[in-house]
N, CA, C and O of each residue as an XYZ file, in Angstrom:
556
protein
N       0.783     -1.431     -0.137
C       0.070     -0.002     -0.313
C       0.802      1.202     -0.294
O       0.417      2.105     -1.038
N       2.040      1.421      0.606
C       2.808      2.362      0.737
C       3.274      2.569     -0.356
O       3.134      3.672     -0.885
N       3.738      1.863     -0.776
C       4.632      1.624     -2.581
C       3.910      2.236     -3.497
O       4.509      2.774     -4.428
N       2.638      2.282     -3.441
C       1.322      2.498     -4.063
C       1.109      3.985     -4.018
O       0.915      4.595     -5.070
N       1.135      4.632     -2.802
C       0.765      5.708     -2.533
C       2.296      6.677     -3.014
O       2.223      7.742     -3.628
N       3.664      6.005     -2.561
C       4.295      6.953     -3.248
C       4.995      6.906     -4.126
O       6.052      7.524     -4.253
N       4.309      5.862     -5.158
C       4.390      6.162     -6.765
C       3.672      7.170     -7.223
O       4.156      8.047     -7.939
N       2.073      7.127     -6.734
C       1.360      8.566     -6.770
C       1.800      9.700     -6.911
O       1.953     10.471     -7.858
N       2.108      9.719     -5.158
C       2.576     10.905     -5.379
C       3.869     11.068     -5.800
O       4.242     12.235     -5.687
N       4.697     10.304     -6.252
C       5.901     10.667     -6.929
C       5.694     11.324     -8.806
O       6.137     12.260     -9.471
N       4.829     10.241     -9.001
C       3.343     10.962    -10.592
C       3.170     11.795    -10.314
O       3.732     12.496    -11.155
N       2.656     12.505     -9.521
C       2.187     14.062     -9.548
C       2.904     15.091     -9.143
O       2.647     16.293     -9.081
N       3.706     14.555     -8.912
C       4.925     15.631     -8.976
C       5.319     16.131    -10.355
O       5.329     17.214    -10.940
N       5.827     14.129    -10.774
C       6.473     14.777    -12.492
C       4.976     15.698    -13.336
O       5.009     16.837    -13.803
N       3.984     14.903    -13.305
C       3.398     15.375    -13.964
C       3.512     17.525    -13.695
O       3.801     18.457    -14.445
N       3.096     17.410    -12.223
C       3.429     19.436    -12.183
C       4.586     19.601    -12.507
O       4.384     20.028    -13.644
N       5.532     19.598    -12.410
C       6.768     19.513    -13.027
C       7.330     19.729    -14.870
O       8.084     20.383    -15.590
N       6.151     18.475    -14.879
C       6.444     18.263    -16.312
C       5.280     19.807    -16.866
O       6.038     20.422    -17.617
N       4.515     20.258    -16.843
C       3.471     21.177    -16.507
C       4.679     22.446    -16.704
O       5.285     22.902    -17.673
N       4.661     22.693    -15.417
C       5.728     23.718    -15.683
C       7.260     23.902    -16.791
O       7.723     24.947    -17.247
N       7.750     22.507    -16.967
C       8.422     22.670    -17.889
C       8.339     22.662    -19.253
O       9.204     22.917    -20.090
N       6.383     22.108    -19.466
C       6.297     22.226    -21.102
C       5.626     23.848    -21.705
O       5.486     24.356    -22.818
N       5.363     24.227    -20.426
C       4.616     25.483    -20.364
C       6.023     27.186    -20.757
O       5.984     28.358    -21.131
N       7.074     26.080    -20.300
C       8.621     27.135    -20.497
C       8.512     27.182    -21.905
O       8.374     28.058    -22.759
N       8.635     25.767    -21.862
C       9.042     25.911    -23.496
C       8.594     26.673    -24.613
O       9.110     27.292    -25.544
N       7.560     26.436    -24.234
C       6.470     27.098    -25.350
C       6.562     28.765    -25.182
O       6.844     29.578    -26.063
N       6.279     28.986    -23.960
C       5.786     29.952    -23.598
C       6.959     30.865    -22.621
O       6.346     31.741    -22.011
N       8.328     30.894    -22.339
C       9.172     31.087    -21.629
C       9.252     32.343    -20.948
O      10.147     32.629    -20.152
N       7.981     33.335    -21.383
C       7.373     34.393    -20.167
C       6.867     34.003    -19.193
O       6.929     34.671    -18.161
N       6.117     32.618    -19.254
C       5.853     32.038    -17.808
C       7.271     32.344    -16.953
O       7.368     33.134    -16.013
N       8.072     31.724    -17.378
C       9.155     31.561    -16.289
C       9.205     33.386    -15.401
O       9.625     33.606    -14.265
N       8.708     34.281    -16.265
C       9.167     35.471    -15.297
C       7.750     35.723    -14.558
O       7.865     36.836    -14.046
N       6.717     35.306    -14.322
C       5.839     35.474    -13.653
C       6.132     34.012    -12.484
O       5.395     34.086    -11.500
N       6.914     32.976    -12.486
C       6.443     31.898    -11.656
C       7.921     32.264    -10.989
O       8.042     32.262     -9.764
N       8.960     32.555    -11.804
C      10.206     32.814    -10.397
C      10.775     34.389    -11.087
O      11.961     34.495    -11.397
N      10.239     35.036    -11.194
C      11.145     36.534    -11.337
C      12.186     36.954    -12.528
O      12.831     37.994    -12.662
N      12.139     36.077    -13.139
C      12.958     36.103    -14.074
C      13.087     36.918    -15.745
O      12.788     36.324    -16.782
N      13.539     38.217    -15.704
C      13.352     39.189    -17.211
C      13.555     37.956    -18.161
O      14.570     37.399    -17.743
N      13.182     37.431    -18.987
C      12.831     36.763    -20.413
C      12.917     37.566    -21.128
O      11.779     38.027    -21.049
N      13.655     38.439    -22.171
C      14.258     39.191    -22.713
C      15.249     39.117    -23.535
O      16.315     38.743    -23.046
N      15.210     39.463    -25.105
C      16.148     39.173    -26.125
C      16.526     37.949    -26.169
O      15.702     37.145    -26.605
N      18.102     37.353    -25.662
C      18.838     36.119    -27.003
C      18.694     35.673    -25.217
O      18.191     34.607    -24.863
N      18.983     36.224    -24.702
C      18.535     35.311    -22.968
C      17.095     34.643    -22.443
O      17.016     34.245    -21.280
N      15.668     34.514    -23.591
C      14.925     33.876    -24.326
C      15.040     32.504    -24.325
O      14.515     31.710    -23.544
N      16.000     32.213    -25.559
C      16.263     30.818    -26.046
C      17.205     30.223    -24.832
O      17.128     29.028    -24.547
N      18.212     31.225    -24.039
C      18.691     29.887    -22.956
C      17.888     29.420    -22.110
O      17.651     28.255    -21.790
N      17.496     30.343    -21.775
C      16.407     30.528    -20.402
C      15.260     28.789    -20.591
O      15.028     27.821    -19.866
N      14.652     29.454    -22.651
C      13.390     28.340    -22.762
C      13.941     27.174    -22.408
O      13.352     26.406    -21.648
N      15.375     26.857    -23.023
C      16.200     25.686    -23.071
C      16.807     25.078    -21.820
O      16.610     23.870    -21.686
N      17.465     25.658    -20.938
C      17.745     25.305    -20.056
C      17.226     25.295    -18.714
O      17.849     24.672    -17.854
N      15.772     26.132    -18.317
C      14.925     25.396    -17.629
C      14.177     24.849    -17.874
O      13.740     24.087    -17.011
N      13.562     24.879    -19.163
C      12.915     23.699    -19.421
C      13.373     22.137    -19.514
O      12.659     21.146    -19.362
N      14.495     22.188    -19.750
C      15.018     21.114    -19.574
C      15.652     20.870    -18.552
O      15.825     19.659    -18.417
N      16.006     21.370    -17.903
C      15.735     20.856    -15.748
C      14.643     20.517    -15.379
O      14.735     19.514    -14.672
N      13.154     21.021    -15.566
C      12.068     20.314    -14.986
C      11.749     19.313    -15.927
O      11.428     18.249    -15.399
N      11.739     19.328    -17.102
C      11.487     18.163    -17.867
C      12.196     16.903    -17.885
O      11.578     15.922    -18.299
N      13.410     16.770    -17.497
C      14.262     15.661    -17.575
C      13.823     14.948    -15.789
O      13.405     13.829    -15.491
N      14.136     16.122    -14.928
C      13.432     16.005    -13.340
C      12.367     15.219    -13.782
O      12.477     13.993    -13.788
N      11.526     15.683    -14.090
C       9.565     14.603    -14.315
C       9.980     13.722    -15.367
O       9.766     12.585    -14.946
N      10.278     13.689    -16.076
C      10.660     12.174    -17.017
C      11.583     11.279    -15.820
O      11.067     10.259    -15.364
N      12.601     11.596    -15.462
C      12.979     10.545    -14.373
C      12.087     10.534    -13.949
O      11.250      9.889    -14.579
N      11.556     11.272    -12.493
C      10.461     10.831    -11.899
C       9.505      9.705    -12.145
O       9.161      8.837    -11.343
N       9.105      9.881    -13.495
C       7.965      9.413    -13.564
C       8.446      7.641    -13.852
O       7.860      6.657    -13.401
N       9.683      7.658    -14.739
C      10.331      6.144    -14.840
C      10.788      5.748    -13.698
O      10.993      4.539    -13.805
N      11.084      6.146    -12.564
C      11.409      5.268    -11.521
C      10.094      5.078    -10.885
O      10.145      4.252     -9.973
N       8.941      5.587    -11.087
C       8.047      6.005    -10.052
C       7.197      4.177    -11.065
O       6.842      3.150    -10.487
N       7.150      4.450    -12.556
C       6.408      3.568    -13.415
C       7.426      1.670    -13.833
O       7.048      0.524    -14.078
N       8.812      2.393    -13.687
C       9.521      1.059    -14.222
C      10.351      0.408    -13.106
O      11.412      0.902    -12.722
N       9.793     -0.793    -12.566
C      10.439     -1.066    -11.034
C      11.998     -1.452    -10.815
O      12.603     -1.588     -9.752
N      12.446     -1.581    -12.098
C      13.799     -1.772    -12.009
C      14.369     -0.919    -12.700
O      15.404     -1.280    -13.260
N      13.877      0.542    -12.904
C      14.509      2.104    -13.186
C      14.365      2.616    -11.693
O      13.686      3.637    -11.581
N      14.858      2.110    -10.591
C      14.311      2.812     -9.196
C      15.425      3.625     -9.153
O      15.098      4.687     -8.622
N      16.738      3.618     -9.505
C      17.454      4.828     -9.242
C      17.039      6.325    -10.276
O      17.225      7.541    -10.339
N      16.477      5.383    -10.846
C      16.232      7.284    -11.951
C      15.182      8.216    -10.868
O      15.131      9.421    -11.114
N      14.477      7.773     -9.865
C      14.157      8.819     -8.892
C      15.133      9.674     -8.386
O      14.711     10.729     -7.912
N      16.678      9.422     -8.366
C      17.958      9.914     -7.618
C      18.225     11.121     -8.663
O      18.965     12.088     -8.482
N      17.558     10.870     -9.626
C      17.631     12.248    -11.355
C      17.309     13.779    -10.554
O      17.832     14.893    -10.531
N      16.281     13.192    -10.010
C      15.526     14.706     -9.888
C      15.888     15.177     -8.356
O      15.962     16.355     -8.006
N      16.172     13.663     -7.227
C      16.856     14.405     -6.017
C      18.115     14.547     -6.180
O      18.549     14.424     -5.035
N      19.215     14.774     -7.039
C      20.484     15.331     -7.366
C      20.372     16.913     -8.040
O      21.311     17.708     -7.994
N      18.811     17.267     -8.785
C      19.075     18.541     -9.650
C      18.529     19.280     -8.927
O      18.772     20.463     -9.164
N      17.703     19.035     -7.908
C      16.948     19.633     -7.042
C      17.727     20.033     -5.621
O      17.675     21.110     -5.028
N      18.437     18.875     -5.274
C      19.344     19.305     -4.251
C      20.520     20.264     -4.720
O      21.017     21.127     -3.996
N      20.866     20.022     -5.911
C      21.945     20.950     -5.957
C      21.154     22.202     -6.215
O      21.671     23.266     -5.874
N      19.967     22.208     -6.773
C      19.802     23.906     -6.449
C      19.425     24.485     -5.526
O      19.358     25.692     -5.294
N      19.026     23.174     -4.668
C      19.592     23.388     -3.149
C      20.476     24.554     -2.944
O      20.280     25.768     -3.010
N      21.796     23.619     -2.601
C      23.023     24.161     -2.616
C      23.379     25.807     -3.363
O      24.292     26.548     -2.999
N      22.762     25.983     -4.053
C      23.105     26.710     -5.180
C      21.990     27.869     -3.916
O      22.406     28.772     -3.189
N      20.860     27.472     -4.046
C      20.147     28.750     -3.314
C      20.788     29.098     -1.773
O      20.740     30.231     -1.294
N      21.343     28.029     -1.140
C      21.830     28.102     -0.049
C      23.303     28.898      0.114
O      23.618     29.876      0.792
N      23.948     28.175     -0.669
C      25.331     29.417     -1.006
C      25.349     30.509     -1.419
O      26.242     31.329     -1.204
N      23.960     30.745     -2.340
C      23.524     32.892     -2.584
C      23.552     33.392     -1.548
O      24.183     34.443     -1.437
N      22.845     32.794     -0.354
C      22.273     33.521      0.968
C      22.780     34.074      1.747
O      22.584     35.152      2.307
N      24.123     32.632      1.874
C      25.022     32.679      2.639
C      26.545     33.864      2.371
O      27.392     34.146      3.218
N      26.469     34.364      0.912
C      26.875     35.309      0.017
C      26.130     36.404     -0.026
O      26.620     37.324     -0.681
N      25.133     36.588      0.451
C      24.337     37.882      0.898
C      23.288     37.802     -0.616
O      22.909     38.810     -1.213
N      23.001     36.564     -0.973
C      22.105     37.089     -1.793
C      20.787     37.427     -1.640
O      20.324     36.840     -0.662
N      19.716     38.360     -2.379
C      18.707     39.134     -1.376
C      17.841     37.968     -1.757
O      18.068     37.297     -2.764
N      16.746     37.716     -0.853
C      16.291     36.647     -0.461
C      14.693     37.230     -0.179
O      14.631     38.159      0.627
N      13.253     36.702     -0.848
C      12.160     36.614     -0.924
C      11.650     35.777     -0.076
O      12.367     35.189      0.734
N      10.021     35.561     -0.155
C       9.107     34.576      0.275
C       9.222     33.671     -1.141
O       9.176     32.452     -0.980
N       9.365     34.167     -2.489
C       9.757     33.141     -3.406
C      10.818     32.212     -2.766
O      10.935     31.170     -2.120
N      11.371     33.004     -3.215
C      13.584     32.444     -2.257
C      13.089     31.259     -1.546
O      13.159     30.061     -1.823
N      12.351     32.167     -0.138
C      11.948     30.475      0.931
C      11.160     29.280      0.306
O      11.541     28.123      0.483
N       9.853     29.644     -0.562
C       9.439     28.790     -0.895
C       9.663     27.973     -2.440
O       8.740     27.528     -3.122
N      10.892     27.918     -2.727
C      11.499     27.776     -3.601
C      12.675     26.738     -2.685
O      13.118     25.655     -3.066
N      12.878     27.202     -1.853
C      14.270     26.596     -1.364
C      13.482     25.101     -0.496
O      13.912     23.954     -0.374
N      11.877     25.896      0.107
C      11.515     24.459      0.842
C      10.625     23.237     -0.262
O      10.235     22.080     -0.106
N      10.595     23.958     -1.078
C       9.950     22.388     -2.952
C      10.773     21.876     -2.927
O      10.682     20.651     -2.851
N      11.999     22.473     -2.974
C      13.536     22.108     -3.452
C      14.013     20.966     -1.877
O      14.487     19.864     -2.150
N      13.892     21.229     -0.833
C      14.263     20.629      0.186
C      13.169     19.011      0.198
O      13.678     17.890      0.193
N      11.670     19.260      0.212
C      10.886     18.325      0.065
C      10.974     17.389     -1.525
O      11.064     16.161     -1.537
N      10.933     18.133     -2.630
C      11.442     16.817     -3.261
C      12.614     16.105     -3.001
O      12.447     14.902     -2.802
N      13.848     16.566     -2.945
C      14.652     15.627     -1.962
C      14.452     14.267     -1.209
O      14.749     13.082     -1.363
N      13.815     15.036     -0.345
C      13.017     14.285      0.496
C      12.030     13.152     -0.256
O      12.359     11.967     -0.190
N      10.994     13.488     -0.863
C      10.436     12.412     -1.384
C      10.709     11.366     -2.871
O      10.084     10.415     -3.340
N      12.067     12.162     -3.325
C      12.670     10.837     -4.515
C      13.335     10.442     -3.687
O      13.084      9.241     -3.583
N      14.299     10.818     -2.781
C      14.974      9.563     -1.982
C      14.462      8.711     -0.906
O      14.748      7.562     -0.570
N      13.525      9.684     -0.393
C      12.725      8.794      0.502
C      11.786      7.559     -0.621
O      12.080      6.386     -0.388
N      10.999      7.728     -1.471
C      10.643      6.857     -2.697
C      11.614      5.733     -3.017
O      11.513      4.508     -2.956
N      12.842      6.774     -3.474
C      13.754      4.893     -3.616
C      14.489      4.517     -2.732
O      15.344      3.648     -2.905
N      14.258      5.165     -1.539
C      14.604      4.093     -0.376
C      14.204      2.774      0.056
O      14.709      1.691      0.352
N      12.738      3.503     -0.064
C      11.045      2.457      0.347
C      10.772      1.876     -0.776
O       9.859      1.099     -0.496
N      11.090      1.748     -2.257
C      10.597      1.215     -2.933
C      11.517      0.103     -3.253
O      11.271     -1.066     -3.548
N      12.779      0.820     -3.108
C      13.982     -0.189     -3.759
C      14.437     -1.425     -2.685
O      15.288     -2.291     -2.888
N      13.445     -1.192     -1.262
C      13.218     -2.402     -0.772
C      12.893     -3.724     -0.967
O      11.700     -3.865     -1.236
N      13.659     -4.949     -0.919
C      12.420     -5.812     -0.976
C      11.120     -6.480     -0.699
O      10.599     -5.886      0.245
N      10.419     -7.397     -1.088
C       9.422     -7.054     -0.420
C       8.812     -7.682     -0.284
O       7.595     -7.574     -0.432
N       9.545     -8.794      0.126
C       9.485     -9.717      0.924
C      10.265     -9.263      2.487
O       9.656     -9.709      3.459
N      11.218     -8.638      2.735
C      11.396     -8.541      3.983
C      10.430     -7.282      4.733
O      10.336     -6.902      5.900
N       9.646     -6.765      3.185
C       8.637     -5.941      4.110
C       7.469     -6.610      4.460
O       6.760     -6.190      5.374
N       7.192     -7.642      3.801
C       5.916     -8.410      4.152
C       6.353     -9.189      5.121
O       5.468     -9.003      5.957
N       7.341    -10.180      5.758
C       8.086    -10.672      6.635
C       7.541     -9.349      8.020
O       6.846     -9.770      8.946
N       7.856     -8.169      7.994
C       8.003     -7.214      8.848
C       6.507     -6.755      9.325
O       6.254     -6.318     10.447
N       5.665     -6.916      8.384
C       4.074     -6.721      8.741
C       3.488     -7.953      9.049
O       2.281     -7.952      9.294
N       3.998     -8.811      9.078
C       3.490    -10.509      9.718
C       3.606    -10.186     11.386
O       4.807    -10.312     11.621
N       3.053     -9.902     12.390
C       3.382    -10.087     13.640
C       3.671    -11.975     13.842
O       3.208    -13.039     13.433
N       4.816    -11.419     14.810
C       4.898    -13.393     14.935
C       4.293    -13.547     16.839
O       3.800    -12.705     17.590
N       4.649    -15.063     17.048
C       3.799    -15.341     18.352
C       4.902    -15.794     19.131
O       4.730    -16.148     20.298
């Protein structure tokens, strides 16, 4: 039961970030609204490519990890991406970057993403026999 809940949570997460990535691919200005990034001139192409790639790769890897039992390590891809993003934000804060409520919200989402992906990988990669044996009380 827990496995299905985790797989469902990961798939919902993947769907959400797939939508963010696809929206940015087709309309890079959407990143202005979401992240406060100025999208203008030649920067538009870079923002369209790089940010969309970040979200689409993370979402795709999470979906593969949730749907294909032999590919659970794919869950570590979004964990690494969002963990690196969180580390970069923390580095920026330590160096005096300006922080607003949007940055704090992004840091919380990144931390929760790392926990969800690593936790899901950990739980789903455990042998089912050991989990079933632990659930059965002994006399």
